[in-house]
Coordinates of C-alpha atoms in Angstrom, one line a residue:
X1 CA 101.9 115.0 117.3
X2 CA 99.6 118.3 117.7
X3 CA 101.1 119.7 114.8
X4 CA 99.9 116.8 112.5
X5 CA 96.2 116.7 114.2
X6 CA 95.9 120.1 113.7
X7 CA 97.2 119.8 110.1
X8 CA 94.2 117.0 109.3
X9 CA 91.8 119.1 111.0
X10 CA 92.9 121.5 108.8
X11 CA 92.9 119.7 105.8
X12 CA 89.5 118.5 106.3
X13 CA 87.9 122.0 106.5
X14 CA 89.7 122.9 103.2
X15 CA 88.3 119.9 101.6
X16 CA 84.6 120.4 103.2
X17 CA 84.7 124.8 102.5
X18 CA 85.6 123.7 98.9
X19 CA 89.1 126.0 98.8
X20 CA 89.0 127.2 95.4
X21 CA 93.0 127.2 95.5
X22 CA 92.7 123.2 96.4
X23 CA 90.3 122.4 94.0
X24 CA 91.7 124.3 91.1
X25 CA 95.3 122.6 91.6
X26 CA 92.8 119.1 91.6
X27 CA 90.6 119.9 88.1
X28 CA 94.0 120.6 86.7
X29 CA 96.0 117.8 87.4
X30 CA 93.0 115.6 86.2
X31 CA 93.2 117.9 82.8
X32 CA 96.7 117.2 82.2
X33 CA 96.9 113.8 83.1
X34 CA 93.4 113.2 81.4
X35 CA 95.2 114.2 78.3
X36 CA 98.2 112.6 78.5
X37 CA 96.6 109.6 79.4
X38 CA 93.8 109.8 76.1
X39 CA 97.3 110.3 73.6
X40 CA 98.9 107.5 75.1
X41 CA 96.1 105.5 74.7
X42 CA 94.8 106.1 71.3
X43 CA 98.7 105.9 69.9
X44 CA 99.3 102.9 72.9
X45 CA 97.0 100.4 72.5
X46 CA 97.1 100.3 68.6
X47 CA 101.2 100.1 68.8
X48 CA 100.7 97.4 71.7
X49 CA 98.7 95.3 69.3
X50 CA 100.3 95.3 66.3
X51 CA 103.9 94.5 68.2
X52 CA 101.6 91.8 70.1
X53 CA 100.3 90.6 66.8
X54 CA 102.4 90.7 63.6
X55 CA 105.3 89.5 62.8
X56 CA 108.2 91.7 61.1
X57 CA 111.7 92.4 61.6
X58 CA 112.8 94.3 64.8
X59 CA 109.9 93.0 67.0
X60 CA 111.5 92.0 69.8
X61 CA 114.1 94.9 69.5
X62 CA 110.9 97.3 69.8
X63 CA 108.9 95.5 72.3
X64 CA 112.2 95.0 74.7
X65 CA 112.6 98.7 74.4
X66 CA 109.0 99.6 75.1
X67 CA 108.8 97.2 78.1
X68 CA 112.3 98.9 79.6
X69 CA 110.8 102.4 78.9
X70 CA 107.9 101.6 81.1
X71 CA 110.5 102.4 83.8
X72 CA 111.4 105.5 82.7
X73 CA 112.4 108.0 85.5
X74 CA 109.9 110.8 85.4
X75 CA 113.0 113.2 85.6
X76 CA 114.1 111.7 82.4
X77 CA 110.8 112.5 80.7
X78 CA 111.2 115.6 82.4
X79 CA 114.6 116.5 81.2
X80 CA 114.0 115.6 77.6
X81 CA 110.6 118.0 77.4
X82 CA 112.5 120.2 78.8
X83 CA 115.4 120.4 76.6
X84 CA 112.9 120.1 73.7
X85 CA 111.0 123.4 74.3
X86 CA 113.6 125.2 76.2
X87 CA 114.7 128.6 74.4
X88 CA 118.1 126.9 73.3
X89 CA 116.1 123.9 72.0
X90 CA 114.8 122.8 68.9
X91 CA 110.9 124.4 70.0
X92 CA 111.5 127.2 72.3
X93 CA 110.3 129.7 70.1
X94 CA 106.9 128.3 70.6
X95 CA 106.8 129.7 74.5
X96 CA 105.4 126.2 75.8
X97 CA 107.6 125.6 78.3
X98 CA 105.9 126.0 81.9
X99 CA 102.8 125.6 80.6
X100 CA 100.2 122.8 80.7
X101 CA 100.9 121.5 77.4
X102 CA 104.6 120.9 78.6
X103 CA 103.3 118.6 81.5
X104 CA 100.9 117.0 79.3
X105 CA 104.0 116.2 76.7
X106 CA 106.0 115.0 79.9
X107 CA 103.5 112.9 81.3
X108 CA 102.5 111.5 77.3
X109 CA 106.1 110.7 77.5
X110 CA 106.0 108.8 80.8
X111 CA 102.6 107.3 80.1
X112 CA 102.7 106.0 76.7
X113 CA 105.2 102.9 77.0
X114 CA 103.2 101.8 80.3
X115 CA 99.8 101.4 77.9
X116 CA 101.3 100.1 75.4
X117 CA 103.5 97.5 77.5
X118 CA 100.8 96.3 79.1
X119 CA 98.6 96.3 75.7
X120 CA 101.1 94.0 74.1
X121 CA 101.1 91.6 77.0
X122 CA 97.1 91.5 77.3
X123 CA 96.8 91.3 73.6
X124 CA 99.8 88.0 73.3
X125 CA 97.9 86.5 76.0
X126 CA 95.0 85.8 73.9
X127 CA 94.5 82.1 72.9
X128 CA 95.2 81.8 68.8
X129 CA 92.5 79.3 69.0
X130 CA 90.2 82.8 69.2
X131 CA 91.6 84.2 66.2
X132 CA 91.7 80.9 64.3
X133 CA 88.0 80.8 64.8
X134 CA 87.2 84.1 63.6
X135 CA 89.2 83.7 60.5
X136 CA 87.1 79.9 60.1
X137 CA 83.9 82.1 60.4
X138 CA 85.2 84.4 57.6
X139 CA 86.6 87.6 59.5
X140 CA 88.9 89.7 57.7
X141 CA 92.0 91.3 59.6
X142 CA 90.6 93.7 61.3
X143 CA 87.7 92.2 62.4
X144 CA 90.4 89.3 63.9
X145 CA 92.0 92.0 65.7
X146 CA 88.8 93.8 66.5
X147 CA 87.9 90.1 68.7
X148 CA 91.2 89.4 69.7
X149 CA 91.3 93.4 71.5
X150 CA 87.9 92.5 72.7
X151 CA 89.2 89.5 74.3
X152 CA 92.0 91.5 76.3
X153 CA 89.5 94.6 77.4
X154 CA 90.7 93.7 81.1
X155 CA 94.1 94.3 79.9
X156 CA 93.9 97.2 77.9
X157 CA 91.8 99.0 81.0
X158 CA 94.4 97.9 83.6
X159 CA 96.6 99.4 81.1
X160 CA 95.1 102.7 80.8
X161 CA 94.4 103.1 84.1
X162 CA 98.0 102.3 84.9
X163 CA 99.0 104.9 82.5
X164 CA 96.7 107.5 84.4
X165 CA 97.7 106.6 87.6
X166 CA 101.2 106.8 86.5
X167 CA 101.0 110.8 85.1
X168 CA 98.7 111.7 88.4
X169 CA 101.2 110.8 91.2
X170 CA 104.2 111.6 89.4
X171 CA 106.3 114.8 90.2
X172 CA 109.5 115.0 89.0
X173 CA 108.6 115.6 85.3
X174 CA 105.9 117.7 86.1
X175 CA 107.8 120.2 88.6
X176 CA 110.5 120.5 85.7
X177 CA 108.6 121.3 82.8
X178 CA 105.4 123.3 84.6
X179 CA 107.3 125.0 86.8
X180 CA 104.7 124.4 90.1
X181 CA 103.6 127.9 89.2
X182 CA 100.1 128.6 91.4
X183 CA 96.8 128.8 89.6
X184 CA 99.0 127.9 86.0
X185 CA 100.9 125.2 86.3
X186 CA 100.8 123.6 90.2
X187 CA 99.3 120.0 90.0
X188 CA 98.8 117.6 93.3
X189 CA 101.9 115.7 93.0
X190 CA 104.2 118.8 92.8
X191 CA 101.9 121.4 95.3
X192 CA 102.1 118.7 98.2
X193 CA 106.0 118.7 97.8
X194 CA 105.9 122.4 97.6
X195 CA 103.4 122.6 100.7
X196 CA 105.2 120.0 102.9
X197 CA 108.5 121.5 102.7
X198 CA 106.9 125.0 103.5
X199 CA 105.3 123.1 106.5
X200 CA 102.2 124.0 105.6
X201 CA 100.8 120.4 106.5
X202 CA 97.3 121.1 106.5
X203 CA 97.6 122.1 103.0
X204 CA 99.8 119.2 102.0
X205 CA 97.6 116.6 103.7
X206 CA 94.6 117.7 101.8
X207 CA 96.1 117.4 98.7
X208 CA 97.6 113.6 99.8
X209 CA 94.1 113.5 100.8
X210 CA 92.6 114.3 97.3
X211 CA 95.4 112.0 95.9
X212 CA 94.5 109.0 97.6
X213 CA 90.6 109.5 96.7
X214 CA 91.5 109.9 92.8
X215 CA 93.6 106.5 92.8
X216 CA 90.5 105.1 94.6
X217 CA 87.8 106.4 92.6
X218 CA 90.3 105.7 89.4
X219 CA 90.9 101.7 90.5
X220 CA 87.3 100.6 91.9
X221 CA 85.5 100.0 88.5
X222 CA 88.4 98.4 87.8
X223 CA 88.5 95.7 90.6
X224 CA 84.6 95.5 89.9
X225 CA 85.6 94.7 86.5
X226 CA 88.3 92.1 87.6
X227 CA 85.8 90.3 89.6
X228 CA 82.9 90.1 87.5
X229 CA 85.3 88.0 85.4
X230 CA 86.4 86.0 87.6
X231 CA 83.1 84.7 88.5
X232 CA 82.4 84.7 84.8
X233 CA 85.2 82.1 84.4
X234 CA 84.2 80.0 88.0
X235 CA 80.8 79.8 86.1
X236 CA 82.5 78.7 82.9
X237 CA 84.4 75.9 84.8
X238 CA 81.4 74.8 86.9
X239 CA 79.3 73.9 83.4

């Protein structure tokens, strides 16, 4: 029981002295998963609406396959970056393997089927009265789908978000194709396991510590968001 106060005490002065080690493992891990997470979402939300929204052959093939993909093990994602930019792989000669690029491919990987799964349901959950009335008023097709994506905003930002929160807490992708290597490649997720099982708990704890405040900080507007429309809608229903 000592051992973990002293750990938290110990974690709280390397938070409060600003450790540059701690920090620098913290901007990074917000620059790789920042990245992965702005790829996912600008190819994501598009692919989310058009499976949500036209109609060709192979829809549901594609949109069964996307929503089982959102449960892709990050080891998987890991494992297939890996073999990708490895030297006996198809891009090793490029030297991006345990590099931040790599986790940002792995965590693109892992990310991109959670926004655009949850796109296609926030987009097919829009009435088709909406678009029925844009296209009375004289909207063309993309301004239809520019009010139907307006409609699902909530969506699409849970989605997002998801996405991020996803590529910030995972590990297993990221300790395969970074490597964990300190000051290059050593993100939260992968330095807590590292710290932990060196028992170096004051260390470890202020990275969980870290952790939990990004997943706070990350999910409050959110929430905000959530219930700004819900009293939106009582509103609506009162009148």
């Amino acid at each position: 029981m000592s051992s973990i106060l002293d750990g938290f005490l110990e974690a709280l002065y390397l938070l409060f002295t600003f450790d540059p080690e701690i920090y620098q493992i913290m901007f990074m891990s917000l620059y790789v998963s920042g990245m992965a997470t702005l790829l996912a979402t600008v190819i994501g939300v598009p692919l989310g609406a058009v499976i949500a929204i036209k109609k060709f052959r192979g829809k549901e093939i594609l949109r069964n396959v996307t929503y089982t993909m959102m449960g892709l093990p990050s080891v998987v994602a890991g494992l297939i970056i890996f073999l990708l930019l490895s030297r006996s792989g198809p891009f090793g000669m490029l030297g991006l393997l345990y590099t931040p690029f790599a986790i940002i491919l792995a965590q693109f990987v892992l990310a991109l089927p959670v926004v655009a799964g949850i796109s296609i349901s926030a987009v097919a959950s829009v009435p088709n009265e909406i678009r029925d009335a844009a296209i009375s008023l004289g909207a063309d097709n993309w301004q239809c789908i520019s009010k139907i994506l307006g409609e699902a905003k909530m969506g699409l930002i849970t989605g997002i978000i998801t996405g991020f929160s996803t590529c910030l807490s995972e590990v297993g992708a990221a300790m395969m194709v970074g490597g964990n290597i300190q000051f290059e490649t050593r993100v939260l997720s992968t330095a807590t396991v590292l710290e932990a099982e060196q028992g170096y708990w004051g260390v470890a704890l202020a990275l969980g510590m870290i952790l939990l405040i990004l997943v706070f900080v990350i999910n409050y507007p959110l929430l905000r968001l959530q219930k700004k429309n819900l009293n939106l809608l009582k509103n609506r229903v009162k009148r």
